[in-house]
Amino acid sequence: MTLEASLREARARLTHARAVTVLTGAGVSADSGIPTFRGADGLWRNYRAEDLATPDAFQRDPTLVWRWYNWRRELIAATHPNKAHDAIVEMERRYEGFWLITQNVDGLHPAAGSRKLSELHGNIWKVRCTACGQVVENRDVPIAILPMCRHCGGLLRPHIVWFGEALDERDLDRSRDAAQSCEVMLIIGTSGVVYPAASLAPLARASGAFVVEINLDPTPASGQVNLSIQGRASDLTPRLL
Ligand code: BJW
Ligand code: ZN
């Protein structure tokens, strides 16, 4: 199928839909200048994930982990939402039943205006106390290393879901509901290798949704969706409207 024919088919499905769920990954923010996690220019390229994005790593060397997050905070603070983020905001306005599930921690979806969303892996602009559990917004760039809780003096950590950690139960339930109840699911800019997020598209498909993938490259999900469209998120997402 040509690109135009694929876009036409996706638009036709969207035109008749009442409930639409969108699942996004790092590829959506790549067009804002934020490196993705995997691939040639990926964030893990110079680091091993297990050195940075695990509870063990933080326990071993919180300073190293906070330095990495300061580098990322600085990078993300200089970016803005792109046309893909904006198009997803427009979808929220159009569909009565709409939910956005993002794996991105950069906060660009809420910055663009998305309100009906689950940030499944957390948010880089929030910190959580390792002692009392309190979550607060913190937009300091750089954040003081090591940051301490104002409430109890405990060590603060990024409010981000690291490998081996459980996702927020309510966010996950809401996301599963959205996957099971939508008529169309769009999966945009994710490699689809990280669970449980990767199980949401198969869940939507098994529940009868028409699943459309937008990605620069084929992914493990490409063979299992109804329509896989290759290209940039910031180019193709607005063309679905
Ligand atoms: C473009 C583009 C453009 C580029 N336009 N496209 C089997 C089943 C279940 C779980 C597991 C399992 N095997 C292993 C696990 C455990 C693990 C896991 O999934 N590991 C896999 C790697 C195998 N999962 C977990 O540990 C999760 N927790 C868990 O399972 O808990 C169980 C539990 C239960 C009860 C108690 C205790 C525990 C937690 C996962 C948390 C993931 N967190 C991270 C790191 C956060 C650190 C940080 O950001 O600071 O979140 S991992 C990292 O990957 C980040 C991302 O959100 C996530 C997804 O990545 P994403 O978004 O897909 O990015 P990329 O880079 O992979 O892909 C980008 C894509 O965009 C590419 O396809 C490009 O082609 C494309 N692209 N430019 C369009 N312009
Ligand atoms: Zn505290």
PDB file of C-alpha atoms and ligand atoms in Angstrom:
ATOM      1  CA  MET A   1       0.000   0.000   0.000  1.00  0.00           C
ATOM      2  CA  THR A   2       1.310   3.487  -0.796  1.00  0.00           C
ATOM      3  CA  LEU A   3       1.806   6.047   1.954  1.00  0.00           C
ATOM      4  CA  GLU A   4      -1.181   8.050   0.710  1.00  0.00           C
ATOM      5  CA  ALA A   5      -3.421   4.976   0.622  1.00  0.00           C
ATOM      6  CA  SER A   6      -2.357   4.019   4.171  1.00  0.00           C
ATOM      7  CA  LEU A   7      -3.076   7.519   5.448  1.00  0.00           C
ATOM      8  CA  ARG A   8      -6.469   7.469   3.688  1.00  0.00           C
ATOM      9  CA  GLU A   9      -7.352   4.156   5.310  1.00  0.00           C
ATOM     10  CA  ALA A  10      -6.271   5.375   8.768  1.00  0.00           C
ATOM     11  CA  ARG A  11      -8.254   8.611   8.335  1.00  0.00           C
ATOM     12  CA  ALA A  12     -11.343   6.671   7.271  1.00  0.00           C
ATOM     13  CA  ARG A  13     -11.133   4.515  10.404  1.00  0.00           C
ATOM     14  CA  LEU A  14     -10.638   7.585  12.567  1.00  0.00           C
ATOM     15  CA  THR A  15     -13.542   9.435  10.950  1.00  0.00           C
ATOM     16  CA  HIS A  16     -15.973   6.751  12.061  1.00  0.00           C
ATOM     17  CA  ALA A  17     -14.472   6.234  15.510  1.00  0.00           C
ATOM     18  CA  ARG A  18     -15.851   7.538  18.765  1.00  0.00           C
ATOM     19  CA  ALA A  19     -13.187   6.051  21.038  1.00  0.00           C
ATOM     20  CA  VAL A  20      -9.526   6.521  20.159  1.00  0.00           C
ATOM     21  CA  THR A  21      -6.479   5.585  22.227  1.00  0.00           C
ATOM     22  CA  VAL A  22      -2.962   6.765  21.419  1.00  0.00           C
ATOM     23  CA  LEU A  23       0.204   5.102  22.746  1.00  0.00           C
ATOM     24  CA  THR A  24       3.398   7.110  22.315  1.00  0.00           C
ATOM     25  CA  GLY A  25       7.111   6.546  22.798  1.00  0.00           C
ATOM     26  CA  ALA A  26      10.391   8.392  22.423  1.00  0.00           C
ATOM     27  CA  GLY A  27      10.024   8.708  18.616  1.00  0.00           C
ATOM     28  CA  VAL A  28       7.351  11.402  19.149  1.00  0.00           C
ATOM     29  CA  SER A  29       9.805  13.575  21.054  1.00  0.00           C
ATOM     30  CA  ALA A  30      12.713  12.766  18.707  1.00  0.00           C
ATOM     31  CA  ASP A  31      11.356  15.441  16.379  1.00  0.00           C
ATOM     32  CA  SER A  32      11.657  17.940  19.246  1.00  0.00           C
ATOM     33  CA  GLY A  33      15.359  17.067  19.554  1.00  0.00           C
ATOM     34  CA  ILE A  34      15.232  14.559  22.416  1.00  0.00           C
ATOM     35  CA  PRO A  35      17.295  11.424  21.757  1.00  0.00           C
ATOM     36  CA  THR A  36      15.425   8.107  21.772  1.00  0.00           C
ATOM     37  CA  PHE A  37      16.479   5.273  24.082  1.00  0.00           C
ATOM     38  CA  ARG A  38      17.590   2.652  21.594  1.00  0.00           C
ATOM     39  CA  GLY A  39      19.209   2.760  18.168  1.00  0.00           C
ATOM     40  CA  ALA A  40      22.305   4.497  16.816  1.00  0.00           C
ATOM     41  CA  ASP A  41      21.761   7.834  18.586  1.00  0.00           C
ATOM     42  CA  GLY A  42      19.934   6.344  21.541  1.00  0.00           C
ATOM     43  CA  LEU A  43      20.348   7.530  25.111  1.00  0.00           C
ATOM     44  CA  TRP A  44      21.700   4.188  26.239  1.00  0.00           C
ATOM     45  CA  ARG A  45      24.491   4.311  23.643  1.00  0.00           C
ATOM     46  CA  ASN A  46      27.109   5.667  26.047  1.00  0.00           C
ATOM     47  CA  TYR A  47      25.707   4.073  29.167  1.00  0.00           C
ATOM     48  CA  ARG A  48      24.449   0.707  30.264  1.00  0.00           C
ATOM     49  CA  ALA A  49      20.785   0.886  31.277  1.00  0.00           C
ATOM     50  CA  GLU A  50      21.514  -1.150  34.357  1.00  0.00           C
ATOM     51  CA  ASP A  51      24.069   1.476  35.480  1.00  0.00           C
ATOM     52  CA  LEU A  52      21.457   4.212  35.518  1.00  0.00           C
ATOM     53  CA  ALA A  53      17.805   3.271  35.278  1.00  0.00           C
ATOM     54  CA  THR A  54      17.447   0.718  38.052  1.00  0.00           C
ATOM     55  CA  PRO A  55      16.835   0.954  41.796  1.00  0.00           C
ATOM     56  CA  ASP A  56      20.125  -0.915  42.366  1.00  0.00           C
ATOM     57  CA  ALA A  57      22.057   1.656  40.346  1.00  0.00           C
ATOM     58  CA  PHE A  58      20.557   4.480  42.415  1.00  0.00           C
ATOM     59  CA  GLN A  59      21.374   2.725  45.649  1.00  0.00           C
ATOM     60  CA  ARG A  60      24.939   2.105  44.471  1.00  0.00           C
ATOM     61  CA  ASP A  61      25.670   5.567  43.094  1.00  0.00           C
ATOM     62  CA  PRO A  62      22.885   8.165  43.431  1.00  0.00           C
ATOM     63  CA  THR A  63      25.246  10.956  42.389  1.00  0.00           C
ATOM     64  CA  LEU A  64      25.982   9.296  39.025  1.00  0.00           C
ATOM     65  CA  VAL A  65      22.274   8.712  38.406  1.00  0.00           C
ATOM     66  CA  TRP A  66      21.344  12.299  39.345  1.00  0.00           C
ATOM     67  CA  ARG A  67      24.114  13.632  37.071  1.00  0.00           C
ATOM     68  CA  TRP A  68      22.576  11.703  34.160  1.00  0.00           C
ATOM     69  CA  TYR A  69      19.159  13.129  35.000  1.00  0.00           C
ATOM     70  CA  ASN A  70      20.579  16.650  35.225  1.00  0.00           C
ATOM     71  CA  TRP A  71      22.037  16.226  31.741  1.00  0.00           C
ATOM     72  CA  ARG A  72      18.641  15.091  30.483  1.00  0.00           C
ATOM     73  CA  ARG A  73      16.741  17.841  32.347  1.00  0.00           C
ATOM     74  CA  GLU A  74      18.937  20.444  30.713  1.00  0.00           C
ATOM     75  CA  LEU A  75      18.406  18.916  27.286  1.00  0.00           C
ATOM     76  CA  ILE A  76      14.627  18.560  27.703  1.00  0.00           C
ATOM     77  CA  ALA A  77      14.183  22.046  29.226  1.00  0.00           C
ATOM     78  CA  ALA A  78      15.418  23.507  25.931  1.00  0.00           C
ATOM     79  CA  THR A  79      12.833  21.661  23.810  1.00  0.00           C
ATOM     80  CA  HIS A  80       9.226  22.318  22.778  1.00  0.00           C
ATOM     81  CA  PRO A  81       6.305  20.147  21.719  1.00  0.00           C
ATOM     82  CA  ASN A  82       6.196  19.463  17.972  1.00  0.00           C
ATOM     83  CA  LYS A  83       3.400  18.941  15.450  1.00  0.00           C
ATOM     84  CA  ALA A  84       2.826  15.357  16.583  1.00  0.00           C
ATOM     85  CA  HIS A  85       2.173  16.501  20.177  1.00  0.00           C
ATOM     86  CA  ASP A  86      -0.157  19.223  18.840  1.00  0.00           C
ATOM     87  CA  ALA A  87      -2.075  16.798  16.609  1.00  0.00           C
ATOM     88  CA  ILE A  88      -2.650  14.502  19.592  1.00  0.00           C
ATOM     89  CA  VAL A  89      -4.091  17.457  21.552  1.00  0.00           C
ATOM     90  CA  GLU A  90      -6.470  18.069  18.643  1.00  0.00           C
ATOM     91  CA  MET A  91      -7.518  14.385  18.739  1.00  0.00           C
ATOM     92  CA  GLU A  92      -8.376  14.759  22.436  1.00  0.00           C
ATOM     93  CA  ARG A  93     -10.736  17.610  21.451  1.00  0.00           C
ATOM     94  CA  ARG A  94     -12.329  15.635  18.630  1.00  0.00           C
ATOM     95  CA  TYR A  95     -13.088  12.262  20.188  1.00  0.00           C
ATOM     96  CA  GLU A  96     -15.590  11.773  22.936  1.00  0.00           C
ATOM     97  CA  GLY A  97     -13.694   8.714  24.167  1.00  0.00           C
ATOM     98  CA  PHE A  98     -10.025   9.587  24.070  1.00  0.00           C
ATOM     99  CA  TRP A  99      -7.030   8.491  26.120  1.00  0.00           C
ATOM    100  CA  LEU A 100      -3.315   9.107  25.624  1.00  0.00           C
ATOM    101  CA  ILE A 101      -0.859   6.615  27.079  1.00  0.00           C
ATOM    102  CA  THR A 102       2.698   7.834  26.934  1.00  0.00           C
ATOM    103  CA  GLN A 103       5.921   6.119  27.908  1.00  0.00           C
ATOM    104  CA  ASN A 104       7.713   9.456  27.648  1.00  0.00           C
ATOM    105  CA  VAL A 105       8.908  11.127  30.823  1.00  0.00           C
ATOM    106  CA  ASP A 106       9.756  14.478  29.197  1.00  0.00           C
ATOM    107  CA  GLY A 107       6.406  16.162  29.934  1.00  0.00           C
ATOM    108  CA  LEU A 108       5.996  17.432  26.353  1.00  0.00           C
ATOM    109  CA  HIS A 109       2.466  15.999  26.006  1.00  0.00           C
ATOM    110  CA  PRO A 110       1.077  17.928  28.987  1.00  0.00           C
ATOM    111  CA  ALA A 111       3.126  20.948  27.877  1.00  0.00           C
ATOM    112  CA  ALA A 112       1.352  20.776  24.497  1.00  0.00           C
ATOM    113  CA  GLY A 113      -2.041  20.684  26.237  1.00  0.00           C
ATOM    114  CA  SER A 114      -2.866  16.958  26.569  1.00  0.00           C
ATOM    115  CA  ARG A 115      -4.979  16.383  29.690  1.00  0.00           C
ATOM    116  CA  LYS A 116      -6.506  12.932  29.252  1.00  0.00           C
ATOM    117  CA  LEU A 117      -3.275  11.000  29.656  1.00  0.00           C
ATOM    118  CA  SER A 118      -1.338   8.443  31.655  1.00  0.00           C
ATOM    119  CA  GLU A 119       2.399   9.008  31.942  1.00  0.00           C
ATOM    120  CA  LEU A 120       3.142   5.320  32.372  1.00  0.00           C
ATOM    121  CA  HIS A 121       6.853   5.687  33.145  1.00  0.00           C
ATOM    122  CA  GLY A 122       6.604   8.855  35.230  1.00  0.00           C
ATOM    123  CA  ASN A 123       7.775  12.410  34.664  1.00  0.00           C
ATOM    124  CA  ILE A 124      11.279  13.832  34.778  1.00  0.00           C
ATOM    125  CA  TRP A 125       9.975  17.081  36.358  1.00  0.00           C
ATOM    126  CA  LYS A 126       8.731  15.267  39.455  1.00  0.00           C
ATOM    127  CA  VAL A 127      10.785  13.903  42.330  1.00  0.00           C
ATOM    128  CA  ARG A 128       9.853  11.373  44.995  1.00  0.00           C
ATOM    129  CA  CYS A 129      11.209  10.962  48.501  1.00  0.00           C
ATOM    130  CA  THR A 130      12.842   7.576  49.067  1.00  0.00           C
ATOM    131  CA  ALA A 131      11.911   7.842  52.772  1.00  0.00           C
ATOM    132  CA  CYS A 132       8.369   9.265  52.999  1.00  0.00           C
ATOM    133  CA  GLY A 133       7.216   8.720  49.392  1.00  0.00           C
ATOM    134  CA  GLN A 134       6.022  12.297  48.857  1.00  0.00           C
ATOM    135  CA  VAL A 135       5.969  13.325  45.168  1.00  0.00           C
ATOM    136  CA  VAL A 136       6.566  16.970  44.280  1.00  0.00           C
ATOM    137  CA  GLU A 137       7.175  18.927  41.107  1.00  0.00           C
ATOM    138  CA  ASN A 138      10.750  20.157  40.747  1.00  0.00           C
ATOM    139  CA  ARG A 139      11.859  22.035  37.622  1.00  0.00           C
ATOM    140  CA  ASP A 140      15.344  23.032  38.825  1.00  0.00           C
ATOM    141  CA  VAL A 141      17.992  22.805  36.124  1.00  0.00           C
ATOM    142  CA  PRO A 142      20.348  21.624  37.404  1.00  0.00           C
ATOM    143  CA  ILE A 143      18.825  20.083  40.484  1.00  0.00           C
ATOM    144  CA  ALA A 144      21.107  20.231  43.567  1.00  0.00           C
ATOM    145  CA  ILE A 145      22.995  16.955  43.988  1.00  0.00           C
ATOM    146  CA  LEU A 146      22.066  15.200  46.206  1.00  0.00           C
ATOM    147  CA  PRO A 147      18.526  16.615  46.574  1.00  0.00           C
ATOM    148  CA  MET A 148      16.786  16.185  49.927  1.00  0.00           C
ATOM    149  CA  CYS A 149      13.104  16.066  50.879  1.00  0.00           C
ATOM    150  CA  ARG A 150      11.756  19.299  52.439  1.00  0.00           C
ATOM    151  CA  HIS A 151       9.287  17.290  54.384  1.00  0.00           C
ATOM    152  CA  CYS A 152      11.503  14.694  56.093  1.00  0.00           C
ATOM    153  CA  GLY A 153      15.094  15.229  54.902  1.00  0.00           C
ATOM    154  CA  GLY A 154      15.176  11.911  52.992  1.00  0.00           C
ATOM    155  CA  LEU A 155      16.985  11.440  49.681  1.00  0.00           C
ATOM    156  CA  LEU A 156      14.919  12.412  46.627  1.00  0.00           C
ATOM    157  CA  ARG A 157      14.884  10.327  43.455  1.00  0.00           C
ATOM    158  CA  PRO A 158      13.386  10.960  40.014  1.00  0.00           C
ATOM    159  CA  HIS A 159       9.659  10.054  39.880  1.00  0.00           C
ATOM    160  CA  ILE A 160      10.350   7.671  37.030  1.00  0.00           C
ATOM    161  CA  VAL A 161       9.686   3.950  36.653  1.00  0.00           C
ATOM    162  CA  TRP A 162      12.991   2.145  36.408  1.00  0.00           C
ATOM    163  CA  PHE A 163      13.559  -1.410  35.179  1.00  0.00           C
ATOM    164  CA  GLY A 164      12.169  -3.985  37.556  1.00  0.00           C
ATOM    165  CA  GLU A 165       9.848  -1.486  39.241  1.00  0.00           C
ATOM    166  CA  ALA A 166       6.079  -1.736  39.177  1.00  0.00           C
ATOM    167  CA  LEU A 167       4.093   0.840  37.211  1.00  0.00           C
ATOM    168  CA  ASP A 168       1.438   2.845  39.020  1.00  0.00           C
ATOM    169  CA  GLU A 169      -1.506   0.465  39.352  1.00  0.00           C
ATOM    170  CA  ARG A 170      -4.150   3.125  38.572  1.00  0.00           C
ATOM    171  CA  ASP A 171      -2.321   4.352  35.453  1.00  0.00           C
ATOM    172  CA  LEU A 172      -1.912   0.806  34.227  1.00  0.00           C
ATOM    173  CA  ASP A 173      -5.570  -0.070  34.853  1.00  0.00           C
ATOM    174  CA  ARG A 174      -6.698   3.117  33.089  1.00  0.00           C
ATOM    175  CA  SER A 175      -4.410   2.307  30.145  1.00  0.00           C
ATOM    176  CA  ARG A 176      -5.647  -1.273  29.877  1.00  0.00           C
ATOM    177  CA  ASP A 177      -9.249  -0.018  29.936  1.00  0.00           C
ATOM    178  CA  ALA A 178      -8.421   2.484  27.194  1.00  0.00           C
ATOM    179  CA  ALA A 179      -6.783  -0.249  25.108  1.00  0.00           C
ATOM    180  CA  GLN A 180      -9.726  -2.606  25.547  1.00  0.00           C
ATOM    181  CA  SER A 181     -12.458  -0.071  24.875  1.00  0.00           C
ATOM    182  CA  CYS A 182     -11.101   1.886  21.880  1.00  0.00           C
ATOM    183  CA  GLU A 183     -12.165   1.426  18.266  1.00  0.00           C
ATOM    184  CA  VAL A 184      -8.866   2.753  16.900  1.00  0.00           C
ATOM    185  CA  MET A 185      -5.461   2.641  18.581  1.00  0.00           C
ATOM    186  CA  LEU A 186      -2.523   4.654  17.258  1.00  0.00           C
ATOM    187  CA  ILE A 187       0.959   3.534  18.332  1.00  0.00           C
ATOM    188  CA  ILE A 188       3.424   6.294  17.574  1.00  0.00           C
ATOM    189  CA  GLY A 189       7.230   6.252  17.863  1.00  0.00           C
ATOM    190  CA  THR A 190       7.830   3.323  20.165  1.00  0.00           C
ATOM    191  CA  SER A 191      10.080   0.306  19.638  1.00  0.00           C
ATOM    192  CA  GLY A 192       7.494  -1.752  21.539  1.00  0.00           C
ATOM    193  CA  VAL A 193      10.048  -3.781  23.473  1.00  0.00           C
ATOM    194  CA  VAL A 194       9.378  -2.561  27.005  1.00  0.00           C
ATOM    195  CA  TYR A 195       6.656  -4.291  29.032  1.00  0.00           C
ATOM    196  CA  PRO A 196       3.960  -3.901  30.193  1.00  0.00           C
ATOM    197  CA  ALA A 197       3.456  -0.994  27.722  1.00  0.00           C
ATOM    198  CA  ALA A 198       4.241  -3.360  24.833  1.00  0.00           C
ATOM    199  CA  SER A 199       1.271  -5.531  25.744  1.00  0.00           C
ATOM    200  CA  LEU A 200      -1.280  -2.727  25.201  1.00  0.00           C
ATOM    201  CA  ALA A 201      -1.424  -2.848  21.392  1.00  0.00           C
ATOM    202  CA  PRO A 202      -1.996  -6.631  21.298  1.00  0.00           C
ATOM    203  CA  LEU A 203      -4.656  -6.131  23.976  1.00  0.00           C
ATOM    204  CA  ALA A 204      -6.413  -3.491  21.855  1.00  0.00           C
ATOM    205  CA  ARG A 205      -6.236  -5.705  18.783  1.00  0.00           C
ATOM    206  CA  ALA A 206      -7.589  -8.713  20.661  1.00  0.00           C
ATOM    207  CA  SER A 207     -10.446  -6.506  21.860  1.00  0.00           C
ATOM    208  CA  GLY A 208     -11.398  -5.632  18.285  1.00  0.00           C
ATOM    209  CA  ALA A 209      -9.657  -2.273  17.780  1.00  0.00           C
ATOM    210  CA  PHE A 210      -8.105  -1.233  14.475  1.00  0.00           C
ATOM    211  CA  VAL A 211      -4.432  -0.670  15.329  1.00  0.00           C
ATOM    212  CA  VAL A 212      -2.258   1.746  13.356  1.00  0.00           C
ATOM    213  CA  GLU A 213       1.483   2.064  13.912  1.00  0.00           C
ATOM    214  CA  ILE A 214       3.529   5.110  12.927  1.00  0.00           C
ATOM    215  CA  ASN A 215       7.291   4.671  13.160  1.00  0.00           C
ATOM    216  CA  LEU A 216      10.418   5.582  11.208  1.00  0.00           C
ATOM    217  CA  ASP A 217      11.304   1.891  11.012  1.00  0.00           C
ATOM    218  CA  PRO A 218       9.560  -1.469  11.246  1.00  0.00           C
ATOM    219  CA  THR A 219       9.258  -2.785  14.836  1.00  0.00           C
ATOM    220  CA  PRO A 220       8.394  -6.155  16.392  1.00  0.00           C
ATOM    221  CA  ALA A 221       4.758  -4.923  16.450  1.00  0.00           C
ATOM    222  CA  SER A 222       4.629  -4.088  12.732  1.00  0.00           C
ATOM    223  CA  GLY A 223       3.515  -7.555  11.647  1.00  0.00           C
ATOM    224  CA  GLN A 224       0.768  -7.645  14.254  1.00  0.00           C
ATOM    225  CA  VAL A 225      -0.980  -4.325  13.642  1.00  0.00           C
ATOM    226  CA  ASN A 226      -3.662  -3.581  11.040  1.00  0.00           C
ATOM    227  CA  LEU A 227      -1.669  -0.827   9.398  1.00  0.00           C
ATOM    228  CA  SER A 228       2.014   0.030   9.762  1.00  0.00           C
ATOM    229  CA  ILE A 229       3.018   3.397   8.317  1.00  0.00           C
ATOM    230  CA  GLN A 230       6.652   4.400   8.077  1.00  0.00           C
ATOM    231  CA  GLY A 231       7.718   8.008   8.510  1.00  0.00           C
ATOM    232  CA  ARG A 232       8.291  10.783  11.005  1.00  0.00           C
ATOM    233  CA  ALA A 233       5.764  11.239  13.783  1.00  0.00           C
ATOM    234  CA  SER A 234       5.694  15.040  13.379  1.00  0.00           C
ATOM    235  CA  ASP A 235       4.931  14.672   9.675  1.00  0.00           C
ATOM    236  CA  LEU A 236       2.440  11.793   9.701  1.00  0.00           C
ATOM    237  CA  THR A 237       0.427  12.375  12.904  1.00  0.00           C
ATOM    238  CA  PRO A 238      -1.047  15.727  11.737  1.00  0.00           C
ATOM    239  CA  ARG A 239      -1.922  14.067   8.427  1.00  0.00           C
ATOM    240  CA  LEU A 240      -4.251  11.677  10.257  1.00  0.00           C
ATOM    241  CA  LEU A 241      -6.522  14.578  11.241  1.00  0.00           C
TER     242      LEU A 241
HETATM  243  C1  BJW B   1      10.551   7.548  15.394  1.00  0.00           C
HETATM  244  C2  BJW B   1      11.160   8.770  15.172  1.00  0.00           C
HETATM  245  C3  BJW B   1      10.390   9.740  14.543  1.00  0.00           C
HETATM  246  C4  BJW B   1      12.589   7.531  16.171  1.00  0.00           C
HETATM  247  N1  BJW B   1       9.142   9.467  14.184  1.00  0.00           N
HETATM  248  N2  BJW B   1       9.310   7.293  15.022  1.00  0.00           N
HETATM  249  C5  BJW B   1       8.434  -9.559  29.741  1.00  0.00           C
HETATM  250  C6  BJW B   1       7.181  -9.223  30.210  1.00  0.00           C
HETATM  251  C7  BJW B   1       7.017  -8.231  31.165  1.00  0.00           C
HETATM  252  C8  BJW B   1       8.114  -7.519  31.661  1.00  0.00           C
HETATM  253  C9  BJW B   1       9.362  -7.874  31.189  1.00  0.00           C
HETATM  254  C10 BJW B   1       9.514  -8.870  30.265  1.00  0.00           C
HETATM  255  N3  BJW B   1      10.822  -8.999  30.020  1.00  0.00           N
HETATM  256  C11 BJW B   1      11.485  -8.088  30.769  1.00  0.00           C
HETATM  257  C12 BJW B   1      10.614  -7.381  31.487  1.00  0.00           C
HETATM  258  C13 BJW B   1      10.971  -6.293  32.402  1.00  0.00           C
HETATM  259  C14 BJW B   1      11.140  -4.931  31.806  1.00  0.00           C
HETATM  260  C15 BJW B   1      11.167  -4.954  30.277  1.00  0.00           C
HETATM  261  O1  BJW B   1      10.181  -4.762  29.611  1.00  0.00           O
HETATM  262  N4  BJW B   1      12.346  -5.143  29.715  1.00  0.00           N
HETATM  263  C16 BJW B   1      12.478  -5.186  28.238  1.00  0.00           C
HETATM  264  C17 BJW B   1      13.602  -4.259  27.820  1.00  0.00           C
HETATM  265  C18 BJW B   1      12.667  -6.612  27.825  1.00  0.00           C
HETATM  266  N5  BJW B   1      10.047  -4.099  32.262  1.00  0.00           N
HETATM  267  C19 BJW B   1      10.091  -3.520  33.439  1.00  0.00           C
HETATM  268  O2  BJW B   1      11.029  -3.666  34.201  1.00  0.00           O
HETATM  269  C20 BJW B   1       8.895  -2.680  33.837  1.00  0.00           C
HETATM  270  N6  BJW B   1       8.446  -3.083  35.106  1.00  0.00           N
HETATM  271  C21 BJW B   1       7.942  -4.313  35.330  1.00  0.00           C
HETATM  272  O3  BJW B   1       7.798  -5.128  34.458  1.00  0.00           O
HETATM  273  O4  BJW B   1       7.617  -4.509  36.635  1.00  0.00           O
HETATM  274  C22 BJW B   1       7.165  -5.796  37.038  1.00  0.00           C
HETATM  275  C23 BJW B   1       6.858  -5.698  38.513  1.00  0.00           C
HETATM  276  C24 BJW B   1       5.602  -6.006  38.964  1.00  0.00           C
HETATM  277  C25 BJW B   1       5.327  -5.933  40.330  1.00  0.00           C
HETATM  278  C26 BJW B   1       6.327  -5.536  41.227  1.00  0.00           C
HETATM  279  C27 BJW B   1       7.582  -5.219  40.767  1.00  0.00           C
HETATM  280  C28 BJW B   1       7.846  -5.294  39.404  1.00  0.00           C
HETATM  281  C29 BJW B   1       9.301  -1.216  33.988  1.00  0.00           C
HETATM  282  C30 BJW B   1       9.741  -0.623  32.706  1.00  0.00           C
HETATM  283  C31 BJW B   1      10.155   0.832  32.915  1.00  0.00           C
HETATM  284  C32 BJW B   1      10.852   1.338  31.691  1.00  0.00           C
HETATM  285  N7  BJW B   1      11.507   2.536  31.960  1.00  0.00           N
HETATM  286  C33 BJW B   1      12.282   3.201  30.905  1.00  0.00           C
HETATM  287  C34 BJW B   1      13.463   3.970  31.493  1.00  0.00           C
HETATM  288  C35 BJW B   1      13.125   5.176  32.188  1.00  0.00           C
HETATM  289  C36 BJW B   1      14.395   5.911  32.520  1.00  0.00           C
HETATM  290  C37 BJW B   1      14.278   7.358  32.117  1.00  0.00           C
HETATM  291  O5  BJW B   1      13.666   7.690  31.104  1.00  0.00           O
HETATM  292  O6  BJW B   1      14.824   8.155  32.835  1.00  0.00           O
HETATM  293  O7  BJW B   1      11.401   3.987  30.102  1.00  0.00           O
HETATM  294  S1  BJW B   1      13.036   2.099  29.753  1.00  0.00           S
HETATM  295  C38 BJW B   1      12.908   3.189  28.395  1.00  0.00           C
HETATM  296  O8  BJW B   1      12.201   2.445  27.369  1.00  0.00           O
HETATM  297  C39 BJW B   1      11.986   4.356  28.838  1.00  0.00           C
HETATM  298  C40 BJW B   1      10.971   4.348  27.716  1.00  0.00           C
HETATM  299  O9  BJW B   1       9.753   4.930  28.147  1.00  0.00           O
HETATM  300  C41 BJW B   1      10.853   2.900  27.336  1.00  0.00           C
HETATM  301  C42 BJW B   1      10.279   2.665  25.965  1.00  0.00           C
HETATM  302  O10 BJW B   1      11.105   3.114  24.972  1.00  0.00           O
HETATM  303  P1  BJW B   1      10.513   3.746  23.635  1.00  0.00           P
HETATM  304  O11 BJW B   1       9.718   4.938  23.968  1.00  0.00           O
HETATM  305  O12 BJW B   1       9.849   2.700  22.845  1.00  0.00           O
HETATM  306  O13 BJW B   1      11.853   4.278  22.926  1.00  0.00           O
HETATM  307  P2  BJW B   1      12.876   3.497  21.958  1.00  0.00           P
HETATM  308  O14 BJW B   1      14.110   4.289  21.896  1.00  0.00           O
HETATM  309  O15 BJW B   1      13.011   2.087  22.346  1.00  0.00           O
HETATM  310  O16 BJW B   1      12.152   3.513  20.546  1.00  0.00           O
HETATM  311  C43 BJW B   1      11.938   4.708  19.835  1.00  0.00           C
HETATM  312  C44 BJW B   1      11.201   4.353  18.558  1.00  0.00           C
HETATM  313  O17 BJW B   1      10.900   5.540  17.876  1.00  0.00           O
HETATM  314  C45 BJW B   1      12.011   3.478  17.599  1.00  0.00           C
HETATM  315  O18 BJW B   1      11.181   2.404  17.146  1.00  0.00           O
HETATM  316  C46 BJW B   1      12.337   4.410  16.420  1.00  0.00           C
HETATM  317  O19 BJW B   1      12.341   3.749  15.161  1.00  0.00           O
HETATM  318  C47 BJW B   1      11.200   5.384  16.499  1.00  0.00           C
HETATM  319  N8  BJW B   1      11.494   6.728  16.017  1.00  0.00           N
HETATM  320  N9  BJW B   1      12.482   8.683  15.626  1.00  0.00           N
HETATM  321  C48 BJW B   1       8.653   8.205  14.422  1.00  0.00           C
HETATM  322  N10 BJW B   1      10.939  10.959  14.241  1.00  0.00           N
HETATM  323 ZN    ZN B   2      10.423  12.720  52.617  1.00  0.00          ZN
END
